[in-house]
């Protein structure tokens, strides 16, 4: 049981622009007021003692506890998780605000090390849970209604039973986890420390990536070539990180007897491998109907014989380049949320009013965007890199959706609030869809409607097609690493093998694009995370279609689903809506919504 900040990241977040208004920054005092706050020392001291006494009271005794005694054990364990989570949330969020700050990096590392040491005695807990005989386990939870509520969390834990090692090895791996975290920090600090020069201006990675959405094609090309130059200059470091992380995973998987590199992610997501495979196959089969068809349309709109990679996220020629102020972005998203249900707006409001969002781009700040739930007795925090692009409005809608979901799920408590990644994207993508539909309704004319539709299709392609291509890249990377060390050229070749297939015939690929795998944080922080985006998008498309077909009572069912957190399997959560992700045809429903939007765009050409 290790405690690291669980970040729901958006790798495709983009930003750019100035004169944005008063951008909010985090107030972390709801966690702790400072690194030297007496409350933080008090909690660290309490945690050390609580872990020690927990082990003394329960190690070797789980099979002899009554249901009431087991409930007390669960509640004590939950409090330990809450205190450890609060400490690591504070340390992690401070670090992500300024990853180049040595004091913040040291504070995060020291907290992680202490908590790893303190919680090592607790490793026995999950091991003994998994050794309980099936009948004894079932009887225990059947004997106490309050305890029975926690059973889904333990059921997921027992899914790891076939892959469990000896007590001594599990403790060793628990302690060794700090070393793996150091490679993640090396990646974060390297990315945050990169500098790029575009048109004589020195920029960080966030602002440079933003140039890929500029109207001026020469600026897009300059940014793409500068990204390639800087990535190439650092490619050995990125290759070393990926080689080490993939090898570490291969060793762990081999010792545990995992049947595939992806299996650990599927288990943590509480999703069946065949469901993920059906999703992946449905999306790959749909490439010609989705990305290939859309990018051919876009090639014509841009008046190009061939597109380059720097044209992928280019604005349309008829799109007016403008900066969206923070106030406008907030109003757009809040109106969309409140129009769906006033409760949604009420849940979102404190994020803007109480310092729960950190929006500005700052030197050393982590790139991208995320929502971090912290612990259930505090509240989530949202990080953005907001610089006023229209797509930044969608990123705000996305991350705010995560935040609302996390607030609602907090009622489940520490052990059951955390949602598997596949379902964690539900409220975020649904929030984007609400915002998009609101903007579409308010479009002044067909030109604006076309720009909005094209933008939504591109976002959906980035969420579905691009993320499944990422997933295929990771599958190939981990399989190849099992055969030995991979050179940067080896990894580059794997990256390029999925790009042409997913993007289609409209594209050429500049020299240097082969290194663009280097900056994707998911590959390092959360291997195989990326299919969750496609899962979430497909699920939300099906959900939104159900909402359009039968709006009566939908909101209450939707809120119940979000409140459930991680207490139910995806099959049970979707049942009230008449949906089933294990149905092979389920994913085609979601993909058909993207196709429908492309149909509308093609019809506008006639």
XYZ file of C-alpha atoms in Angstrom:
606
model
C 0.000 0.000 0.000
C 1.857 3.074 -1.301
C 0.533 6.596 -1.335
C 1.274 8.744 -4.350
C -0.923 11.537 -5.708
C -3.443 10.021 -8.122
C -3.581 12.475 -10.992
C -6.154 12.304 -13.721
C -4.113 13.897 -16.476
C -5.052 15.299 -19.841
C -2.045 14.877 -22.090
C -3.649 16.813 -24.904
C -4.297 19.998 -22.944
C -3.223 23.049 -24.911
C -2.861 26.694 -24.044
C -1.892 30.089 -25.418
C -2.715 33.786 -25.243
C -2.531 36.789 -22.938
C -4.828 39.307 -21.200
C -6.825 36.524 -19.645
C -8.104 38.226 -16.519
C -7.544 37.157 -12.938
C -6.433 33.519 -13.089
C -6.983 31.530 -9.884
C -4.203 29.743 -8.037
C -4.389 26.975 -5.458
C -4.939 27.598 -1.798
C -3.527 24.397 -0.296
C -4.256 25.451 3.301
C -7.240 23.075 3.435
C -4.583 20.346 3.444
C -1.784 22.058 5.415
C -0.731 25.672 5.768
C 2.990 25.028 5.171
C 5.606 22.244 4.969
C 6.618 23.028 8.554
C 3.031 23.277 9.854
C 2.688 21.629 13.282
C -0.404 19.779 12.006
C 1.696 18.051 9.368
C 4.277 16.898 11.901
C 1.442 15.756 14.168
C -0.056 13.691 11.334
C 3.295 12.137 10.409
C 3.883 11.144 14.023
C 0.351 9.775 14.305
C 0.768 7.821 11.074
C 3.985 6.153 12.202
C 2.378 5.059 15.465
C -0.936 4.049 13.823
C 0.797 1.791 11.290
C 2.928 0.177 13.988
C -0.024 -0.488 16.301
C -2.208 -1.712 13.417
C 0.375 -4.357 12.543
C 0.823 -5.311 16.194
C -2.919 -5.731 16.697
C -3.793 -7.622 13.526
C -0.830 -9.318 11.806
C -1.388 -13.056 11.680
C -4.886 -12.737 13.179
C -7.209 -11.797 10.293
C -8.682 -15.300 10.037
C -9.774 -15.195 13.695
C -11.625 -11.846 13.688
C -15.387 -11.537 14.036
C -17.299 -9.379 11.566
C -17.472 -6.541 14.117
C -13.747 -6.735 14.816
C -13.025 -6.818 11.097
C -15.133 -3.671 10.620
C -13.011 -1.897 13.269
C -9.881 -3.011 11.399
C -11.260 -1.632 8.110
C -12.107 1.712 9.705
C -8.633 2.004 11.227
C -7.052 1.169 7.872
C -9.264 3.753 6.176
C -8.106 6.474 8.573
C -4.465 5.549 7.925
C -5.153 5.898 4.194
C -6.801 9.285 4.725
C -3.906 10.748 6.721
C -1.244 9.348 4.377
C -3.249 10.602 1.393
C -3.574 14.088 2.864
C 0.195 14.356 3.415
C 1.079 13.082 -0.069
C -1.564 15.275 -1.711
C -0.062 18.365 -0.112
C 3.504 17.392 -1.005
C 2.578 16.345 -4.536
C 0.479 19.397 -5.403
C 3.171 21.808 -4.120
C 5.700 19.965 -6.275
C 3.570 20.094 -9.446
C 3.160 23.846 -9.008
C 6.945 24.237 -9.368
C 8.750 21.030 -10.303
C 12.115 22.757 -10.686
C 12.166 23.938 -7.073
C 14.703 21.820 -5.151
C 13.014 22.343 -1.775
C 9.642 21.168 -3.082
C 11.203 18.154 -4.797
C 13.045 17.197 -1.593
C 9.915 17.667 0.511
C 7.923 15.373 -1.795
C 10.678 12.758 -1.809
C 11.087 12.882 1.982
C 7.325 12.526 2.542
C 7.138 9.594 0.135
C 10.071 7.900 1.819
C 8.657 8.349 5.322
C 5.222 7.110 4.346
C 6.680 4.137 2.498
C 8.679 3.244 5.618
C 5.741 3.792 7.968
C 3.341 1.716 5.881
C 5.682 -1.221 5.208
C 4.309 -3.046 8.298
C 0.840 -2.914 6.662
C 1.818 -5.067 3.689
C 0.547 -8.124 5.581
C -3.029 -6.802 5.385
C -3.723 -7.404 1.696
C -1.715 -10.644 1.756
C -3.738 -12.108 4.616
C -7.010 -10.899 3.086
C -6.158 -12.877 -0.029
C -5.341 -15.990 2.021
C -8.771 -16.140 3.700
C -10.728 -19.196 2.494
C -13.564 -18.344 0.124
C -16.359 -19.498 2.454
C -14.894 -17.701 5.482
C -14.489 -14.524 3.398
C -18.098 -14.668 2.197
C -19.479 -15.367 5.692
C -17.506 -12.464 7.188
C -19.086 -9.849 4.921
C -22.537 -11.444 5.094
C -22.565 -11.134 8.884
C -22.450 -7.322 9.115
C -24.303 -4.867 6.867
C -21.903 -1.994 7.520
C -18.940 -4.216 6.709
C -20.693 -5.558 3.591
C -20.495 -2.056 2.062
C -16.702 -2.463 1.798
C -16.828 -5.820 0.018
C -16.331 -4.423 -3.538
C -12.968 -2.948 -2.474
C -11.827 -6.277 -1.082
C -13.181 -8.181 -4.077
C -10.936 -6.073 -6.317
C -8.034 -6.723 -3.962
C -8.656 -10.480 -4.076
C -8.512 -10.347 -7.862
C -4.748 -9.955 -7.309
C -4.651 -13.237 -5.353
C -3.237 -15.359 -8.211
C -0.386 -12.855 -8.660
C 0.598 -12.437 -5.009
C 4.164 -13.140 -3.875
C 5.503 -14.146 -0.475
C 5.099 -11.756 2.457
C 8.831 -11.035 2.482
C 8.970 -10.266 -1.249
C 5.884 -8.049 -1.087
C 7.495 -5.996 1.707
C 10.700 -5.739 -0.306
C 8.797 -4.501 -3.394
C 6.857 -2.034 -1.266
C 10.117 -0.495 -0.007
C 11.670 -0.532 -3.480
C 8.782 1.518 -4.876
C 10.531 4.759 -3.916
C 13.205 3.992 -6.523
C 10.611 3.687 -9.297
C 9.158 7.025 -8.230
C 12.560 8.622 -8.762
C 12.429 7.748 -12.484
C 9.019 9.401 -12.729
C 10.422 12.516 -11.084
C 13.381 12.513 -13.478
C 10.903 12.504 -16.361
C 8.796 15.305 -14.831
C 11.777 17.503 -14.039
C 13.347 16.935 -17.458
C 10.112 17.871 -19.243
C 9.512 20.920 -17.040
C 13.099 22.073 -17.542
C 13.085 21.935 -21.354
C 13.311 25.275 -23.142
C 12.332 25.946 -26.745
C 12.979 28.946 -28.968
C 10.256 29.926 -31.431
C 10.434 33.229 -33.313
C 13.196 34.434 -30.992
C 11.130 33.794 -27.850
C 12.183 31.298 -25.174
C 9.261 29.078 -24.182
C 8.426 26.081 -22.013
C 6.870 22.925 -23.471
C 3.274 23.993 -22.773
C 3.555 27.247 -24.691
C 5.483 25.561 -27.516
C 2.862 22.852 -27.967
C 0.318 25.662 -28.090
C 1.887 26.938 -31.314
C 0.696 23.734 -33.008
C -2.817 25.238 -32.882
C -1.842 28.612 -34.373
C -3.574 29.904 -37.512
C -0.194 30.814 -39.076
C 1.178 27.621 -40.656
C 4.776 28.834 -40.548
C 4.519 29.208 -36.755
C 3.094 25.706 -36.457
C 5.975 24.324 -38.511
C 8.565 26.287 -36.527
C 7.147 24.943 -33.251
C 7.006 21.350 -34.519
C 10.609 21.482 -35.742
C 11.778 23.052 -32.478
C 9.966 20.376 -30.463
C 11.678 17.731 -32.586
C 15.078 19.388 -32.111
C 14.795 19.583 -28.316
C 13.309 16.089 -27.955
C 16.152 14.689 -30.098
C 18.726 16.444 -27.917
C 17.238 14.755 -24.824
C 16.149 11.492 -26.398
C 18.727 9.348 -24.603
C 17.339 10.443 -21.237
C 13.760 9.704 -22.294
C 14.797 6.334 -23.742
C 16.581 5.483 -20.498
C 13.476 6.306 -18.444
C 11.227 4.206 -20.692
C 13.665 1.291 -20.822
C 14.031 1.252 -17.050
C 10.322 1.595 -16.314
C 9.379 -1.075 -18.859
C 12.076 -3.443 -17.564
C 10.996 -2.914 -13.957
C 7.440 -3.731 -14.993
C 8.562 -6.815 -16.904
C 10.428 -8.122 -13.832
C 7.446 -7.503 -11.545
C 5.010 -9.055 -14.015
C 7.242 -12.103 -14.497
C 7.593 -12.704 -10.769
C 3.872 -12.255 -10.251
C 2.993 -14.489 -13.199
C 0.958 -11.810 -14.963
C -0.212 -13.154 -18.337
C 0.428 -9.831 -20.113
C 1.951 -6.390 -19.458
C -1.562 -4.923 -19.594
C -3.111 -7.274 -17.023
C -2.156 -5.192 -13.971
C -3.909 -2.161 -15.452
C -7.003 -4.191 -16.314
C -7.170 -5.486 -12.735
C -6.808 -2.012 -11.228
C -9.466 -0.745 -13.657
C -11.807 -3.605 -12.699
C -12.365 -4.283 -16.382
C -12.147 -7.538 -18.278
C -9.268 -7.881 -20.813
C -11.732 -8.969 -23.511
C -13.744 -5.738 -23.039
C -10.592 -3.644 -23.589
C -9.656 -5.796 -26.588
C -13.143 -5.307 -28.058
C -12.781 -1.529 -27.575
C -9.343 -1.495 -29.177
C -10.445 -3.594 -32.157
C -13.604 -1.530 -32.711
C -11.608 1.721 -32.776
C -8.849 0.397 -35.055
C -11.478 -1.007 -37.439
C -13.134 2.440 -37.438
C -9.940 4.404 -38.303
C -10.962 4.744 -42.002
C -14.473 5.933 -41.023
C -13.214 8.375 -38.393
C -9.733 9.896 -38.512
C -8.899 9.022 -42.131
C -12.178 10.499 -43.394
C -12.023 13.587 -41.174
C -8.403 14.458 -41.979
C -9.107 14.134 -45.701
C -11.873 16.730 -45.205
C -9.514 18.920 -43.230
C -6.805 18.636 -45.903
C -9.271 20.109 -48.417
C -10.341 22.887 -46.014
C -6.711 23.862 -45.511
C -6.107 23.822 -49.281
C -3.185 21.395 -49.009
C -2.068 18.568 -51.279
C -0.635 16.779 -48.243
C -0.920 17.525 -44.523
C 2.023 17.601 -42.167
C 1.920 16.654 -38.507
C 1.845 20.333 -37.568
C -1.503 20.623 -39.390
C -3.255 17.996 -37.267
C -4.590 20.450 -34.678
C -4.547 23.532 -36.910
C -7.576 25.825 -36.729
C -9.815 25.911 -39.779
C -9.226 28.746 -42.296
C -12.608 30.282 -41.472
C -11.919 30.122 -37.719
C -11.409 33.501 -36.077
C -8.344 33.477 -33.859
C -9.335 34.865 -30.504
C -8.386 34.710 -26.874
C -11.004 33.464 -24.435
C -10.768 35.280 -21.117
C -10.955 33.317 -17.888
C -14.300 34.907 -17.006
C -15.781 33.875 -20.347
C -14.464 30.328 -20.013
C -15.889 30.028 -16.505
C -19.267 31.399 -17.583
C -19.470 29.085 -20.610
C -18.755 25.950 -18.591
C -20.874 26.931 -15.599
C -23.864 27.751 -17.811
C -23.587 24.359 -19.511
C -23.295 22.510 -16.216
C -26.183 24.405 -14.589
C -28.452 24.007 -17.624
C -28.030 20.225 -17.390
C -28.889 20.304 -13.675
C -28.583 23.171 -11.148
C -26.955 20.720 -8.714
C -24.069 20.340 -11.132
C -23.455 24.091 -11.137
C -23.597 24.211 -7.327
C -21.002 21.452 -7.070
C -18.700 23.205 -9.556
C -18.924 26.724 -8.082
C -16.518 26.270 -5.121
C -13.713 25.309 -7.500
C -13.738 28.891 -8.786
C -14.425 30.608 -5.480
C -12.222 28.769 -2.994
C -8.804 28.278 -4.590
C -9.404 24.762 -5.878
C -8.092 25.581 -9.389
C -4.540 26.520 -10.376
C -4.848 28.004 -13.867
C -1.844 30.142 -14.962
C 1.165 28.905 -16.900
C 4.299 29.436 -14.791
C 7.970 28.500 -15.181
C 8.580 25.013 -13.811
C 4.894 24.171 -13.440
C 3.948 20.675 -14.604
C 2.521 20.666 -18.146
C -0.951 19.482 -19.127
C -3.920 19.378 -16.797
C -5.249 17.103 -14.083
C -7.775 16.731 -11.290
C -6.530 15.299 -8.001
C -9.173 14.044 -5.539
C -6.882 14.416 -2.454
C -8.843 12.759 0.387
C -12.546 12.447 1.031
C -12.661 14.827 3.995
C -11.054 17.683 2.023
C -11.856 18.280 -1.691
C -10.289 17.878 -5.148
C -7.847 20.297 -6.755
C -7.755 21.009 -10.495
C -4.590 22.035 -12.353
C -4.717 23.749 -15.743
C -2.243 25.584 -17.940
C -4.752 28.151 -19.157
C -3.704 30.631 -21.833
C -7.008 31.350 -23.517
C -7.366 28.982 -26.479
C -10.954 27.892 -27.242
C -9.820 24.317 -26.569
C -8.755 25.405 -23.086
C -12.455 25.943 -22.371
C -13.003 22.258 -23.107
C -10.065 21.335 -20.878
C -11.675 23.340 -18.065
C -14.992 21.543 -18.685
C -13.125 18.206 -18.680
C -11.164 18.689 -15.469
C -14.125 20.284 -13.685
C -16.101 17.153 -14.565
C -13.468 15.083 -12.772
C -13.716 17.435 -9.804
C -17.509 17.181 -9.569
C -17.266 13.386 -9.848
C -14.672 13.261 -7.072
C -16.781 15.484 -4.795
C -19.833 13.260 -5.297
C -17.890 10.016 -4.822
C -16.276 11.265 -1.595
C -19.347 10.094 0.323
C -18.170 6.518 -0.225
C -15.134 7.061 2.021
C -11.457 6.449 1.324
C -11.660 2.813 0.304
C -14.576 3.098 -2.123
C -14.448 6.649 -3.485
C -11.644 6.007 -5.970
C -13.080 5.220 -9.389
C -11.314 2.885 -11.837
C -9.703 4.888 -14.634
C -12.171 3.554 -17.179
C -15.036 5.166 -15.249
C -13.004 8.132 -13.984
C -13.291 9.702 -17.434
C -17.112 9.535 -17.446
C -17.983 12.858 -15.815
C -15.090 14.695 -17.459
C -16.018 13.706 -21.015
C -19.720 14.205 -20.221
C -18.878 17.720 -18.996
C -17.129 18.403 -22.297
C -20.154 17.139 -24.214
C -22.513 19.392 -22.231
C -20.269 22.390 -22.889
C -19.965 21.573 -26.585
C -23.720 21.131 -27.063
C -24.352 24.420 -25.255
C -21.903 26.246 -27.535
C -23.420 24.557 -30.609
C -26.914 25.715 -29.634
C -25.620 29.281 -29.301
C -23.739 29.282 -32.635
C -24.543 32.434 -34.630
C -24.340 30.866 -38.108
C -23.317 27.786 -40.113
C -19.691 28.920 -40.238
C -19.440 28.999 -36.441
C -21.346 25.722 -36.226
C -18.879 24.100 -38.643
C -15.894 25.313 -36.601
C -17.448 23.962 -33.405
C -18.325 20.613 -34.976
C -14.834 20.236 -36.441
C -13.268 21.115 -33.089
C -15.404 18.512 -31.326
C -14.555 15.852 -33.890
C -10.849 16.616 -33.450
C -11.170 16.383 -29.669
C -12.965 13.053 -29.992
C -10.354 11.747 -32.423
C -7.648 12.844 -29.969
C -9.525 11.093 -27.166
C -10.394 7.880 -28.997
C -8.212 7.291 -32.064
C -5.036 8.929 -30.754
C -5.268 7.245 -27.346
C -5.814 3.792 -28.851
C -2.793 4.436 -31.100
C -0.921 5.351 -27.883
C -2.132 2.094 -26.337
C -0.884 0.074 -29.318
C 2.473 1.873 -29.070
C 2.749 0.936 -25.390
C 1.822 -2.687 -26.114
C 4.558 -2.836 -28.754
C 7.069 -1.047 -26.491
C 6.596 -3.412 -23.556
C 6.618 -6.494 -25.781
C 9.818 -5.325 -27.505
C 11.532 -4.483 -24.201
C 11.122 -8.090 -23.125
C 13.580 -8.939 -25.880
C 16.265 -6.593 -24.565
C 17.327 -2.951 -24.283
C 15.685 -0.621 -26.801
C 17.686 2.110 -28.507
C 16.060 5.489 -29.142
C 15.789 4.450 -32.804
C 13.952 1.269 -31.781
C 11.386 3.251 -29.782
C 11.088 5.827 -32.582
C 10.266 3.042 -35.057
C 7.556 1.647 -32.776
C 6.014 5.118 -32.484
C 5.935 5.641 -36.238
C 4.408 2.191 -36.801
C 1.138 3.336 -35.189
C 1.025 6.919 -36.469
C 0.378 6.387 -40.186
C -2.151 3.654 -39.440
C -4.190 5.890 -37.113
C -3.911 9.224 -38.966
C -4.348 7.979 -42.539
C -3.176 8.800 -46.037
C -3.639 12.575 -45.768
C -0.400 12.969 -43.777
C 3.305 13.177 -44.364
C 5.597 12.949 -41.355
C 8.442 15.392 -40.931
C 11.888 14.214 -39.931
C 11.974 14.358 -36.139
C 8.342 13.458 -35.511
C 9.523 9.977 -34.590
C 10.630 11.374 -31.188
C 7.235 12.780 -30.166
C 6.529 9.797 -27.889
C 9.013 11.347 -25.478
C 6.751 13.925 -23.822
C 3.611 11.832 -23.114
C 3.441 11.552 -19.288
C 1.068 8.574 -19.177
C 3.656 6.193 -20.607
C 5.869 6.850 -17.575
C 3.423 7.550 -14.760
C 0.649 5.087 -15.591
C 1.440 2.436 -18.218
C -1.619 1.532 -20.314
C -3.672 4.320 -18.713
C -4.485 5.739 -22.129
C -7.200 3.300 -23.194
C -9.300 4.723 -20.332
C -9.803 7.894 -22.402
C -11.251 5.920 -25.305
C -13.310 3.813 -22.888
C -14.662 6.981 -21.242
C -15.459 8.684 -24.545
C -17.289 5.660 -25.920
C -19.192 5.220 -22.690
C -20.178 8.898 -22.543
C -21.286 8.949 -26.178
C -23.596 6.047 -25.421
C -24.761 7.756 -22.214
C -25.440 11.037 -23.990
C -27.442 9.224 -26.674
C -29.505 7.665 -23.855
C -30.012 11.151 -22.383
C -31.233 12.508 -25.722
C -33.587 9.561 -26.204
C -35.004 9.523 -22.655
C -34.221 12.735 -20.732
C -36.886 12.070 -18.082
C -35.160 11.059 -14.842
C -31.730 10.854 -16.482
C -30.110 13.395 -14.143
C -30.937 11.460 -10.987
C -29.564 8.230 -12.458
C -26.451 10.107 -13.604
C -25.818 11.571 -10.136
C -26.330 8.147 -8.550
C -23.729 6.725 -10.917
C -21.174 9.404 -9.964
C -21.931 9.046 -6.243
C -21.187 5.326 -6.461
C -17.474 6.051 -6.956
C -15.656 2.730 -7.046
C -18.342 0.792 -5.167
C -19.830 -0.847 -8.284
C -18.602 -2.629 -11.400
C -19.139 -0.869 -14.737
C -21.850 -3.396 -15.637
C -23.916 -2.476 -12.559
C -23.369 1.261 -13.056
C -24.591 1.219 -16.653
C -27.528 -1.115 -16.117
C -30.006 1.655 -15.113
C -29.348 3.296 -18.501
C -29.912 0.071 -20.456
C -26.219 -0.027 -21.472
C -23.666 -2.852 -21.248
C -19.969 -2.385 -22.095
C -19.470 -6.168 -22.302
C -21.771 -6.246 -25.346
C -19.451 -6.365 -28.402
C -21.698 -3.876 -30.229
C -21.534 -1.338 -27.369
C -18.460 0.456 -28.713
C -19.977 0.864 -32.170
C -22.731 2.987 -30.577
C -20.179 5.424 -29.205
C -18.154 5.516 -32.410
C -21.307 6.155 -34.445
C -21.738 9.510 -32.672
C -18.326 10.637 -33.984
C -19.294 9.350 -37.438
C -22.538 11.322 -37.220
C -20.654 14.552 -36.558
C -18.376 13.858 -39.557
C -21.493 13.175 -41.646
C -22.790 16.625 -40.684
C -19.486 18.223 -41.703
C -19.513 16.441 -45.059
C -23.107 17.551 -45.625
C -22.006 21.163 -45.119
C -19.657 20.740 -48.086
C -22.508 19.920 -50.481
